[in-house]
Coordinates of C-alpha atoms and ligand atoms in Angstrom, one line a residue:
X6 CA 4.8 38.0 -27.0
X7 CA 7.1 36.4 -24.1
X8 CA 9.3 39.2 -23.0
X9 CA 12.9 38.0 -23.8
X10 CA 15.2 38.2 -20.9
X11 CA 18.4 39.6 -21.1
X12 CA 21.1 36.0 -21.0
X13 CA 22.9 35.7 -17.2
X14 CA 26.7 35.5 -17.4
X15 CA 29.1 34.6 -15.0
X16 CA 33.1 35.3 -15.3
X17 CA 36.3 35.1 -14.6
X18 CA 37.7 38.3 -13.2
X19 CA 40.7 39.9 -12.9
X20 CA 40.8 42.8 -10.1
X21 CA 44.2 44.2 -10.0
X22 CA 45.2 45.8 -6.1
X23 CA 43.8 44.9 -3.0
X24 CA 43.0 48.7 -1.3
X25 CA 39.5 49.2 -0.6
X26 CA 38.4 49.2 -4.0
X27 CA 39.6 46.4 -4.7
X28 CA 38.4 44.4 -1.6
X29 CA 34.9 45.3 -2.5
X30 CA 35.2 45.3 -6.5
X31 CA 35.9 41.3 -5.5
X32 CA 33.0 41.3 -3.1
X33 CA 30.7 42.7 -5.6
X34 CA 31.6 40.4 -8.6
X35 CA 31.4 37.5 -6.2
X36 CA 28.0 38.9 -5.1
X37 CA 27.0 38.6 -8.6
X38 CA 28.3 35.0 -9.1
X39 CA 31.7 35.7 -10.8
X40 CA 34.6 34.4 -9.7
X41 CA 37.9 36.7 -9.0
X42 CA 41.4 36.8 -8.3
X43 CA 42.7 39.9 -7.0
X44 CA 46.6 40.6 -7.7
X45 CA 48.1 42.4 -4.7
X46 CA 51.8 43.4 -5.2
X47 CA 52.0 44.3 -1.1
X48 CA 52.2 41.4 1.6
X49 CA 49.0 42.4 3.0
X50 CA 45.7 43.9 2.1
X51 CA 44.5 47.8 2.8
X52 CA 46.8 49.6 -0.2
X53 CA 47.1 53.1 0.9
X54 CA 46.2 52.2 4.7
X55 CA 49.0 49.9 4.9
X56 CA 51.4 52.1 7.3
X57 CA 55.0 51.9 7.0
X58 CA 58.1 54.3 8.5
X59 CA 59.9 53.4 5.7
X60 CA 60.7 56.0 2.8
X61 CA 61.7 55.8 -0.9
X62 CA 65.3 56.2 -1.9
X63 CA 64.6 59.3 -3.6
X64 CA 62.5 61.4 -1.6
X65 CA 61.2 63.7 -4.1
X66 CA 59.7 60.5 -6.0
X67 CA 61.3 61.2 -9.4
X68 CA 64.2 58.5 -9.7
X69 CA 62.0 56.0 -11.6
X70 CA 65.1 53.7 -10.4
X71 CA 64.0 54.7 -6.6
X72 CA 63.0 51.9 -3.9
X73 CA 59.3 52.5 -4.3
X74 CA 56.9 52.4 -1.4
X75 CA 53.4 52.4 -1.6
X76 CA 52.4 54.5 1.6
X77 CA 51.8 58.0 1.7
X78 CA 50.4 58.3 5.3
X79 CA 52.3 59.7 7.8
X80 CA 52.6 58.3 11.7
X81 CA 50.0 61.0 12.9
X82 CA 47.2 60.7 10.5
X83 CA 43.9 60.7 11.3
X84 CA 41.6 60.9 8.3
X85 CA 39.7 63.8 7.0
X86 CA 36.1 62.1 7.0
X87 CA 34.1 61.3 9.5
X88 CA 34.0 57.4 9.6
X89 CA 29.9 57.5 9.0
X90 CA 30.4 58.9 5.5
X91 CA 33.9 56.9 4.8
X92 CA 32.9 53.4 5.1
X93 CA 31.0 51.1 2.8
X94 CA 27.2 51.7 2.2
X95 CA 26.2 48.3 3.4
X96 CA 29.4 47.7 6.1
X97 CA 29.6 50.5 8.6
X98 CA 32.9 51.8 9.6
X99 CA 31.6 52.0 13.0
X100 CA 33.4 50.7 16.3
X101 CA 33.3 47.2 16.3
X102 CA 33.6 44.3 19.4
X103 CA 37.4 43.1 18.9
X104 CA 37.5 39.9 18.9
X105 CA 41.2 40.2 19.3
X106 CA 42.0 41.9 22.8
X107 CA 45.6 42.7 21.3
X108 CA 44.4 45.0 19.0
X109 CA 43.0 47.9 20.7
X110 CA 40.6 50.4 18.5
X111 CA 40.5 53.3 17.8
X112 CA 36.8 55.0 18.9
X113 CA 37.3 58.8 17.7
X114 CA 35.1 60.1 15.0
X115 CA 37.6 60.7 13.2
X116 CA 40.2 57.9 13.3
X117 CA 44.2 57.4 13.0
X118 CA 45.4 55.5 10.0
X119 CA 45.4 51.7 11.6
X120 CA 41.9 51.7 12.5
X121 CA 41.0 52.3 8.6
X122 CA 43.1 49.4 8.4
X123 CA 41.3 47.0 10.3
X124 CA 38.4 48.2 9.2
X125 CA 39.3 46.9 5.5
X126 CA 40.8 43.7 7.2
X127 CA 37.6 43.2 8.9
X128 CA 35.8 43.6 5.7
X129 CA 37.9 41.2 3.7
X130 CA 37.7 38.5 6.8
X131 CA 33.7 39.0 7.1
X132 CA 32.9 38.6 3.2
X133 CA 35.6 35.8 2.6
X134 CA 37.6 38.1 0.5
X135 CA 41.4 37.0 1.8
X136 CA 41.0 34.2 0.3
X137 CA 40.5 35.5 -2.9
X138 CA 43.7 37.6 -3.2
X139 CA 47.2 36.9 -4.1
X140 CA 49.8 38.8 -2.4
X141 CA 53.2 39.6 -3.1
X142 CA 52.0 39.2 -6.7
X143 CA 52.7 42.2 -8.9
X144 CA 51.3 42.0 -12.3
X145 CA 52.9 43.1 -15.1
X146 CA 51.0 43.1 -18.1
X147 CA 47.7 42.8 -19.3
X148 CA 46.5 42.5 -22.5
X149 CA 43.8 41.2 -24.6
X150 CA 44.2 38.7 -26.9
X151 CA 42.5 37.8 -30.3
X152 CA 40.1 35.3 -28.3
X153 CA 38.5 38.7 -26.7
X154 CA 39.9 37.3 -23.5
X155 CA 42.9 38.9 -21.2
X156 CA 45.7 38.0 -20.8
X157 CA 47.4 39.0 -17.0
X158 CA 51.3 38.2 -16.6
X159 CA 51.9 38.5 -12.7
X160 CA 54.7 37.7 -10.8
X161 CA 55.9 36.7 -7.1
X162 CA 57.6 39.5 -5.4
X163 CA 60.5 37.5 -4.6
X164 CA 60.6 34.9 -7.4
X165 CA 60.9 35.8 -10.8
X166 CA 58.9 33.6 -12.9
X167 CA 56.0 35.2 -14.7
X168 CA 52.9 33.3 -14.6
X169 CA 50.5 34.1 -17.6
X170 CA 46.9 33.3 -17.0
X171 CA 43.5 34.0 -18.9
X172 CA 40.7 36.3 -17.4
X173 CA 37.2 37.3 -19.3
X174 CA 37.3 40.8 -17.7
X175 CA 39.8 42.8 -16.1
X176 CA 39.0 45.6 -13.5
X177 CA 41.8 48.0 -12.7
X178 CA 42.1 49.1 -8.8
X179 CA 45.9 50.1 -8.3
X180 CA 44.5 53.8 -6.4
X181 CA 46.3 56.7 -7.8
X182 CA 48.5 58.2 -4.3
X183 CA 51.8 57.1 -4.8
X184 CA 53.4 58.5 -7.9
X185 CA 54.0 62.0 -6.6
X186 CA 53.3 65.2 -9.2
X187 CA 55.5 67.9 -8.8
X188 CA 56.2 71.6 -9.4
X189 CA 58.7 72.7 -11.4
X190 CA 60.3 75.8 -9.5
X191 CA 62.7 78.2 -11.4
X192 CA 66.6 77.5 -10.1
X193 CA 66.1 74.1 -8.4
X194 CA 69.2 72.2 -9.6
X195 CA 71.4 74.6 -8.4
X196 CA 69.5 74.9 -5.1
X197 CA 71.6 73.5 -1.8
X198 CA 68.5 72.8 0.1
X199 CA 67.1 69.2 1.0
X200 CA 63.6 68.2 -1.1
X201 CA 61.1 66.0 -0.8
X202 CA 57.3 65.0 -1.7
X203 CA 54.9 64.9 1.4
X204 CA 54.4 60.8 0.2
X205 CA 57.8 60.4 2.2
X206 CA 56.6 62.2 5.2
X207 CA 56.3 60.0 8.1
X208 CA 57.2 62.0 11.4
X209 CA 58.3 65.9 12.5
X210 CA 61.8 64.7 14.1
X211 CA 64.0 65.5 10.6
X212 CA 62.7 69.1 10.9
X213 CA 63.9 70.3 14.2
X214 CA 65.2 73.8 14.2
X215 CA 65.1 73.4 10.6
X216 CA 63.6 76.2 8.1
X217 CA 60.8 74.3 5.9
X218 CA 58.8 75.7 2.9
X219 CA 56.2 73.7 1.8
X220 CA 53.9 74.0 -1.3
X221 CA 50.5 73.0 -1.5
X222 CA 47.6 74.1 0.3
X223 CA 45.6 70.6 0.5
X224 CA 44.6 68.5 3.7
X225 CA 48.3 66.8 3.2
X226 CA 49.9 70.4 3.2
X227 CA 47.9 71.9 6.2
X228 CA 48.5 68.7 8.4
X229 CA 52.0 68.7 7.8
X230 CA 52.6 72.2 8.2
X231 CA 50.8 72.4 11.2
X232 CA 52.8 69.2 13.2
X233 CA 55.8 70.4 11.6
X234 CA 55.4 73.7 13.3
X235 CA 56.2 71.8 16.8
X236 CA 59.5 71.4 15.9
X237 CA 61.0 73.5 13.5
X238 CA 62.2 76.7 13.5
X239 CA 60.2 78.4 10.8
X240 CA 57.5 77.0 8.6
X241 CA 56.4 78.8 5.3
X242 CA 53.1 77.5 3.1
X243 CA 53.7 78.2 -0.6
X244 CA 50.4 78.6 -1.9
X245 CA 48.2 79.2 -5.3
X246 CA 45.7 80.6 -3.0
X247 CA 43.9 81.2 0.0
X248 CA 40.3 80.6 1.4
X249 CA 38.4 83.2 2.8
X250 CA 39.7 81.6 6.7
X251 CA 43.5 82.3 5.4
X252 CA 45.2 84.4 5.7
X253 CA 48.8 85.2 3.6
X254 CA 52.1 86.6 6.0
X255 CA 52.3 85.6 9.6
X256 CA 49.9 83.3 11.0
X257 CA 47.8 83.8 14.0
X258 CA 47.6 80.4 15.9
X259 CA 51.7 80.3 15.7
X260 CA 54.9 82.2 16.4
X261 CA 56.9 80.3 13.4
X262 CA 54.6 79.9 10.7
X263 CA 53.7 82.0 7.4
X264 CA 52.0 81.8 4.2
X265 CA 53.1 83.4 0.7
X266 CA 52.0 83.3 -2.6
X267 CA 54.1 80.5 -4.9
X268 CA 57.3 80.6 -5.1
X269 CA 59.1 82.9 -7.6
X270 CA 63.0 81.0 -7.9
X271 CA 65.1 79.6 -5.9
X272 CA 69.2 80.3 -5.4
X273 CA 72.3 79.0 -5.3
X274 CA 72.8 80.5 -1.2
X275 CA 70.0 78.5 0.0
X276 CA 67.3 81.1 -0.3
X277 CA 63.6 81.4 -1.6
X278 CA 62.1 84.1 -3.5
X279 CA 58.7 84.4 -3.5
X280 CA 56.1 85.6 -5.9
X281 CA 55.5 88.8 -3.2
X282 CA 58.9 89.8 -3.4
X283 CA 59.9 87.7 0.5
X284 CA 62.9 86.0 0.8
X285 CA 63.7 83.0 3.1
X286 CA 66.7 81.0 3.7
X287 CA 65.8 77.4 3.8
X288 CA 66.7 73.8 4.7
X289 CA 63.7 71.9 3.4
X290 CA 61.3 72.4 0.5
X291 CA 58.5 69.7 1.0
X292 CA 56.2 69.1 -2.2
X293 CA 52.7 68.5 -1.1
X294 CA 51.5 69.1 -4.6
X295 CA 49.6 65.6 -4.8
X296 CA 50.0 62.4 -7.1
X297 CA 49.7 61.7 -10.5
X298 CA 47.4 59.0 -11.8
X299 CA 48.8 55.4 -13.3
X300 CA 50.0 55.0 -16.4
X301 CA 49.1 53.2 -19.3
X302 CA 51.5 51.6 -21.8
X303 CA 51.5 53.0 -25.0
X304 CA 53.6 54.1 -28.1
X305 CA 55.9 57.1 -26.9
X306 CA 54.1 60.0 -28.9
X307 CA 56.6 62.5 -28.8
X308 CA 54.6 65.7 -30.1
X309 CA 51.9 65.1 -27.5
X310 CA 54.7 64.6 -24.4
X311 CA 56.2 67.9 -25.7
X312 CA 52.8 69.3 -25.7
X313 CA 52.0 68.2 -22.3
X314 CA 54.9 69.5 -20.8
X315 CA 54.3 72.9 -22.2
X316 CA 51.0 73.3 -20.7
X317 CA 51.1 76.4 -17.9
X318 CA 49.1 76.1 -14.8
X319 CA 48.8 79.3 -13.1
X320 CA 52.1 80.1 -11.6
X321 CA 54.3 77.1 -12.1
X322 CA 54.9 74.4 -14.9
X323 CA 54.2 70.6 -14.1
X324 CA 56.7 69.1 -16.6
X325 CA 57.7 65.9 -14.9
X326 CA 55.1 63.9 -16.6
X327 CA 57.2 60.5 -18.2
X328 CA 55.1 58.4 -18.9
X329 CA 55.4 55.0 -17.1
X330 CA 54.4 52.1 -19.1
X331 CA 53.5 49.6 -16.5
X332 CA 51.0 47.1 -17.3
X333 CA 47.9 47.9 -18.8
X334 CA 48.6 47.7 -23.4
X335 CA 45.3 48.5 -24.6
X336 CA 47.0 49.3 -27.9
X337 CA 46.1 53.0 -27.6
X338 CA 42.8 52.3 -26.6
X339 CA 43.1 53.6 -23.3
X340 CA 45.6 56.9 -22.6
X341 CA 46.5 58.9 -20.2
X342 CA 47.1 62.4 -21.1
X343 CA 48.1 65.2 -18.4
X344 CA 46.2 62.6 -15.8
X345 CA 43.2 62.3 -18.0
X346 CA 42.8 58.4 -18.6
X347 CA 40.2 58.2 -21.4
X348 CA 38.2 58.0 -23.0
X349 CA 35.9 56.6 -20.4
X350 CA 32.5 56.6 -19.9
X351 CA 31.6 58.2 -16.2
X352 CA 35.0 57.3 -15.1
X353 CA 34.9 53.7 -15.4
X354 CA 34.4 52.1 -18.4
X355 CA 36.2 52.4 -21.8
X356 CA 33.3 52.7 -24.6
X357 CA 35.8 50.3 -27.1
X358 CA 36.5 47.4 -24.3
X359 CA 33.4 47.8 -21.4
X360 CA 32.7 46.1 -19.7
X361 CA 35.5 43.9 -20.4
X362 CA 37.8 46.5 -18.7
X363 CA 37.0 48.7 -16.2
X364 CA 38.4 51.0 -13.9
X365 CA 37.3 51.8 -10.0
X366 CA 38.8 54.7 -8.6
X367 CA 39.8 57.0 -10.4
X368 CA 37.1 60.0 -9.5
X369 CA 38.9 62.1 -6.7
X370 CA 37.4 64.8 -4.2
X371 CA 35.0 62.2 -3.1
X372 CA 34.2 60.0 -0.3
X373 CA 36.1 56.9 -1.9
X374 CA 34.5 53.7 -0.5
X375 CA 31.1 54.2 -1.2
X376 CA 31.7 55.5 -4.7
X377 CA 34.1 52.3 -5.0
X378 CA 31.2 50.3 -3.7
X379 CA 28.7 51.5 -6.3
X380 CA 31.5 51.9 -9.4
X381 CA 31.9 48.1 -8.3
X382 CA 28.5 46.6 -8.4
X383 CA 27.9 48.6 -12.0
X384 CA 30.4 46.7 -13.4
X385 CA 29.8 43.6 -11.6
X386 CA 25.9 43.7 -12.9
X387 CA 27.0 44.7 -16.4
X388 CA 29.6 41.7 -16.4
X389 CA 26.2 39.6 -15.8
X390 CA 24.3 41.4 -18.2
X391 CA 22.0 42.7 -15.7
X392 CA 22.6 46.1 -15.9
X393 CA 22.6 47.2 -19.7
X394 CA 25.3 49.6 -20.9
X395 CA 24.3 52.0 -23.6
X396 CA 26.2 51.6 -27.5
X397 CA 29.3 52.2 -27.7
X398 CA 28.3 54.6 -30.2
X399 CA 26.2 56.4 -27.2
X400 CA 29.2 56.5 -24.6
X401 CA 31.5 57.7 -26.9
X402 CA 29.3 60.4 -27.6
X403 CA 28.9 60.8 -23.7
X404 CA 32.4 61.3 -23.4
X405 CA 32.8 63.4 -26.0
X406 CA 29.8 65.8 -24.6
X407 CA 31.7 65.4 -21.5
X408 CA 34.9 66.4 -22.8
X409 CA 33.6 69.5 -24.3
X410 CA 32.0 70.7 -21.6
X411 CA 35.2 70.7 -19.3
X412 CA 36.8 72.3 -21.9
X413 CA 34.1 75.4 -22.5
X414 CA 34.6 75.9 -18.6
X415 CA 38.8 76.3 -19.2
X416 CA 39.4 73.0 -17.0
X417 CA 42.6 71.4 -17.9
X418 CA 42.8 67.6 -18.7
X419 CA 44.1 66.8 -15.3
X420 CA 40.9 68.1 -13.4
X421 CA 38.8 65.3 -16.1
X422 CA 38.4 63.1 -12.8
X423 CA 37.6 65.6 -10.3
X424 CA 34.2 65.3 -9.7
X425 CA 33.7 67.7 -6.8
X426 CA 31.2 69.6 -8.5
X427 CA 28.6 66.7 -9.3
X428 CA 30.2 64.1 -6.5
X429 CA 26.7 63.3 -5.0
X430 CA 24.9 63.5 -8.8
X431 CA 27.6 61.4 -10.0
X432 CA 26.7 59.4 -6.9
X433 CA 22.9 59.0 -7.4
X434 CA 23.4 58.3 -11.1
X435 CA 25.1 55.0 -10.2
X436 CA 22.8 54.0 -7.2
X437 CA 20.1 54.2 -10.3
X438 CA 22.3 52.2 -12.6
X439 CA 22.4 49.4 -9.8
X440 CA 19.1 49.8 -8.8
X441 CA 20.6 50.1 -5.2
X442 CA 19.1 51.9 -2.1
X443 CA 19.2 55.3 -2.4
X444 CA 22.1 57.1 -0.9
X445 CA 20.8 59.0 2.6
X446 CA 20.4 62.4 2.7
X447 CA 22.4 62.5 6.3
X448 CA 25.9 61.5 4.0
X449 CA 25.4 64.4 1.6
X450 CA 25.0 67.1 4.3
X451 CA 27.7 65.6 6.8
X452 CA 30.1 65.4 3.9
X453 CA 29.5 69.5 3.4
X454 CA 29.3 70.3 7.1
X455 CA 32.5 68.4 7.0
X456 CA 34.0 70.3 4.2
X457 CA 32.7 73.9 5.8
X458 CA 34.6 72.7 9.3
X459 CA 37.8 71.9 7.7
X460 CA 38.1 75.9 6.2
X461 CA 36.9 77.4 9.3
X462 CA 38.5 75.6 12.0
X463 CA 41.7 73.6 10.3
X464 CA 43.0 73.0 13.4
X465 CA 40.3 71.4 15.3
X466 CA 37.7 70.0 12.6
X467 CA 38.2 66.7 13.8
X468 CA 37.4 66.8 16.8
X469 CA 34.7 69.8 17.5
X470 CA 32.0 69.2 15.2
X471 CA 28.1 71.0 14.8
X472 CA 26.4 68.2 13.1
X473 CA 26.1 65.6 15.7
X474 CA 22.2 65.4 14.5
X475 CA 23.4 63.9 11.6
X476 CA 25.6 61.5 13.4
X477 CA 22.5 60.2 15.0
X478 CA 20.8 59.5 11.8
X479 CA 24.0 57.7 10.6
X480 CA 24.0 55.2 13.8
X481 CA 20.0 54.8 13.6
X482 CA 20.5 53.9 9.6
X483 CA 23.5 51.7 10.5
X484 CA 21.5 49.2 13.0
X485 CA 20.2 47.2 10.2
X486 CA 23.7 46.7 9.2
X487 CA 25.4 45.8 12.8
X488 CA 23.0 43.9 15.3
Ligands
FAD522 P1 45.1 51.9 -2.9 O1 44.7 51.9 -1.4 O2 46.3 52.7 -3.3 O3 45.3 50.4 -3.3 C1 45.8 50.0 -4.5 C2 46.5 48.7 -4.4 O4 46.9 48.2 -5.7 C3 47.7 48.7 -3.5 O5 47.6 47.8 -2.5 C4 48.9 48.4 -4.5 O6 49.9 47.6 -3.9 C5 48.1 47.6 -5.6 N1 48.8 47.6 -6.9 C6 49.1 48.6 -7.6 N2 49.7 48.2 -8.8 C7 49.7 46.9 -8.7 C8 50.1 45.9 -9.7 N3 50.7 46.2 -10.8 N4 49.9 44.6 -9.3 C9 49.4 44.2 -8.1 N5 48.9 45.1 -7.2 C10 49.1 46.4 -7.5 N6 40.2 58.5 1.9 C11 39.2 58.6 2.8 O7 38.0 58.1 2.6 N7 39.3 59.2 4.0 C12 40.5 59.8 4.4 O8 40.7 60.3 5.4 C13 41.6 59.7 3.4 N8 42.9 60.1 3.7 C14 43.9 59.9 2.9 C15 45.2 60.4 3.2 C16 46.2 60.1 2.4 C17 47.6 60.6 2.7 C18 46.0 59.5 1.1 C19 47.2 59.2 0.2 C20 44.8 59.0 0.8 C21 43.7 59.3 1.6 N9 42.4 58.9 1.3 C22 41.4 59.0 2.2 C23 42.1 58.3 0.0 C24 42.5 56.8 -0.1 O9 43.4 56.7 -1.1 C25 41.2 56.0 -0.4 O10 40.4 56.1 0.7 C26 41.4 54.6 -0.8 O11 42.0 53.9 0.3 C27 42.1 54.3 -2.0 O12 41.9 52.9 -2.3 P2 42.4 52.2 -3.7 O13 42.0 50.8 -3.5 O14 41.8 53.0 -4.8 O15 43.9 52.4 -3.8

């Protein structure tokens, strides 16, 4: 019997964002001979890399009426990977020849905010992506129609006409850093201080000789708190706890700085009471309690947001989840519950609608690009029917398995995408999806010498490192890729 291949198919794409998973869901597709248009509501391409000084109206990110602004860097950032393990598998983020003497580049290991930047610009430029992206173009809904096709209502920025076009697939890539999450602390309305959410945090100058708390204990928090400390008069780190490097009270490295346990209330004269019993009279309290993922639209289901907001994590009470409708109406298909977005099968696809929608993304504690790179060319190669999903039956009962399992280990929902545990499993299940080259050993042990360096020496991880060994492996892998 002749085997009977699998039929080839080619479409029309929708990618929705042009940050770096976008930029290479398009390359991928492409690769696999489908054509895309990638919506990007920014005037320029990089997402999260775009740097701006500008800030939202309101700082603390809850006015849903706010000025919005996608960046969440701040002017000092240098990122918290080493560029080997950052960039794409196939296009090495290493120092490139600049072909444009007025940009200069950046050559540390671990590199400011604008060279991650170029980086993505280069990509775009070398793998004729640009020219498949429409900026300033926000969409606005998306929605599939009785044909089994999409429908994507953008619009321009500036002009208000809403264009309505027709995609076969639609693969979502908006990133999930720029609608902060917040704590809810006991007394805040009637609290005189200043607040704000670290995405607004762009330079030390407002805190001079100021009294800051800040809560959070994540790369954003300990960056902050550390360049803040240069100018302000006190610093205090609220936090849920402490790695065996920390320390709680006064810290060693400087005069002004201390950490506590969370905060308890706060008061009408300005001050601070901690869950230790401390008090501190304060100016600022800066959230750097992370971001929430998107949104979907669906019907308001009122027991459920009740529900949500009751749910208690450890010391404090998230409650500020609204939900934002944006774009995405998969008539309840698709939810998002206490920043679980399911169901969906390893993170990506939606049993009911793959691979007709897909998401790229949305796993965090990871190294992004790569696992962008490979989310992307599973859906591209199951677009083309190249790669076969399982049933829908089967993924639903994946999820499902999946579900259960976080819940016998007491995870709540919002951990679902936070694949820290299985990052590199999850990693080598896709390359086998793909049938792609393995991913190299070198990547898996710099990204945990990496992770060990940032507990024990926070201050200097970036620039003192033990694993130079491995660096060498990464240059001698990348040659095939950059001469
Ligand atoms: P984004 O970069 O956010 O891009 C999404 C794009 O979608 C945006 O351009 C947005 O304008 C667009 N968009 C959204 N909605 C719409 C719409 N409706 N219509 C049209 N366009 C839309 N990662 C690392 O690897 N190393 C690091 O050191 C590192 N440091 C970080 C530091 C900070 C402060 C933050 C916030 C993140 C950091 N990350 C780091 C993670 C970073 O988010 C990822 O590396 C990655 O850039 C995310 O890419 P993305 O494409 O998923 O999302």
């Amino acid at each position: 019997m002749p085997l009977e291949l699998p039929s080839i198919e080619f479409h029309h794409v929708a990618v929705i964002g042009a940050g770096a998973s976008g930029l290479v869901a398009a390359r991928e597709l492409r690769r696999e001979g489908h054509t895309a248009v990638v919506f990007e509501r920014g005037d320029q391409i990089g997402g999260v890399w775009v740097y701006t000084p500008e800030v939202e109206s309101d700082t603390l990110g809850v006015d849903p009426h706010r000025t919005f602004v996608h960046c969440s860097l701040y002017e000092s950032l240098r990122t918290n990977l080493p560029r080997q393990v950052m960039g794409f598998r196939d296009y090495p983020f290493v120092v490139r020849e600049d072909d444009d003497h007025e940009r200069s580049r950046d050559t540390r290991r671990f590199p400011g905010h604008r060279d991650v930047l170029m980086y993505l610009q280069d990509f775009a430029r070398e793998f004729g992506i640009d020219e498949l992206v429409r900026l300033e173009t926000e969409v606005v809904y998306v929605g599939m129609v009785e044909s089994g096709k999409w429908k994507v209502k953008s619009r321009k920025r500036c002009g208000s006409a809403i264009m309505e076009e027709y995609f076969d697939a639609v693969v979502v890539c908006v990133g999930h850093y720029w609608e902060p999450r917040l704590a809810e602390i006991s007394g805040i309305d009637l609290w005189p201080g200043k607040q704000m959410h670290s995405h607004n945090y762009r330079i030390p100058e407002p805190f001079r000789d100021k009294v800051v708390i800040l809560i959070g204990n994540s790369v954003s928090a300990n960056d902050i708190s550390r360049e803040i400390a240069g100018t302000a008069k006190e610093v205090h780190l609220a936090c849920r706890t402490v790695n065996e490097h920390q320390t709680m009270g006064k810290q060693a490295v400087y005069n002004n700085m201390w950490c506590h346990p969370m905060i308890k209330s706060v008061h009408e004269d300005g001050t601070v009471l901690f869950q230790d019993g401390s008090v501190v009279l304060a100016d600022f309290i800066m959230q750097c309690t992370g971001y929430r993922k998107f949104h979907v639209q669906h019907k308001i289901n009122r027991e459920l947001n009740e529900r949500i907001k009751d749910i208690i994590y450890g010391p404090f009470t998230f409650t500020r989840y609204k939900y934002h409708f944006p774009f995405l109406d998969t008539n309840g298909i698709v939810t998002v519950q206490d920043n679980r977005v399911g169901p969906l099968y390893k993170h990506v696809f939606p049993p009911e609608l793959a691979p007709w929608l897909s998401f790229v993304g949305l796993a965090w504690k990871v190294a992004p690009f790569p696992m962008f790179e490979l989310q992307s060319k599973w859906i591209a190669g199951a677009l083309h029917n190249r790669i076969a999903l399982p049933s829908q039956k089967k993924m639903m009962a994946d999820v499902k398995a999946f579900y259960s399992s976080l819940e016998a280990s007491g995870k709540p929902y919002r951990y679902t995408h936070n694949i820290s545990e299985y990052q590199f499993e999850y990693i080598d299940w896709l390359v086998a999806q793909c049938g792609a080259p393995a991913h190299e050993e070198w990547r898996k042990q710099m990204y945990a010498a990496t992770k060990k360096s940032k507990i024990t020496r926070p201050n200097s991880y970036r620039d003192e490192w033990e694993d130079q060994h491995l660096v060498w492996q990464a240059n001698q892998d990348f040659i095939k890729f950059t001469v």
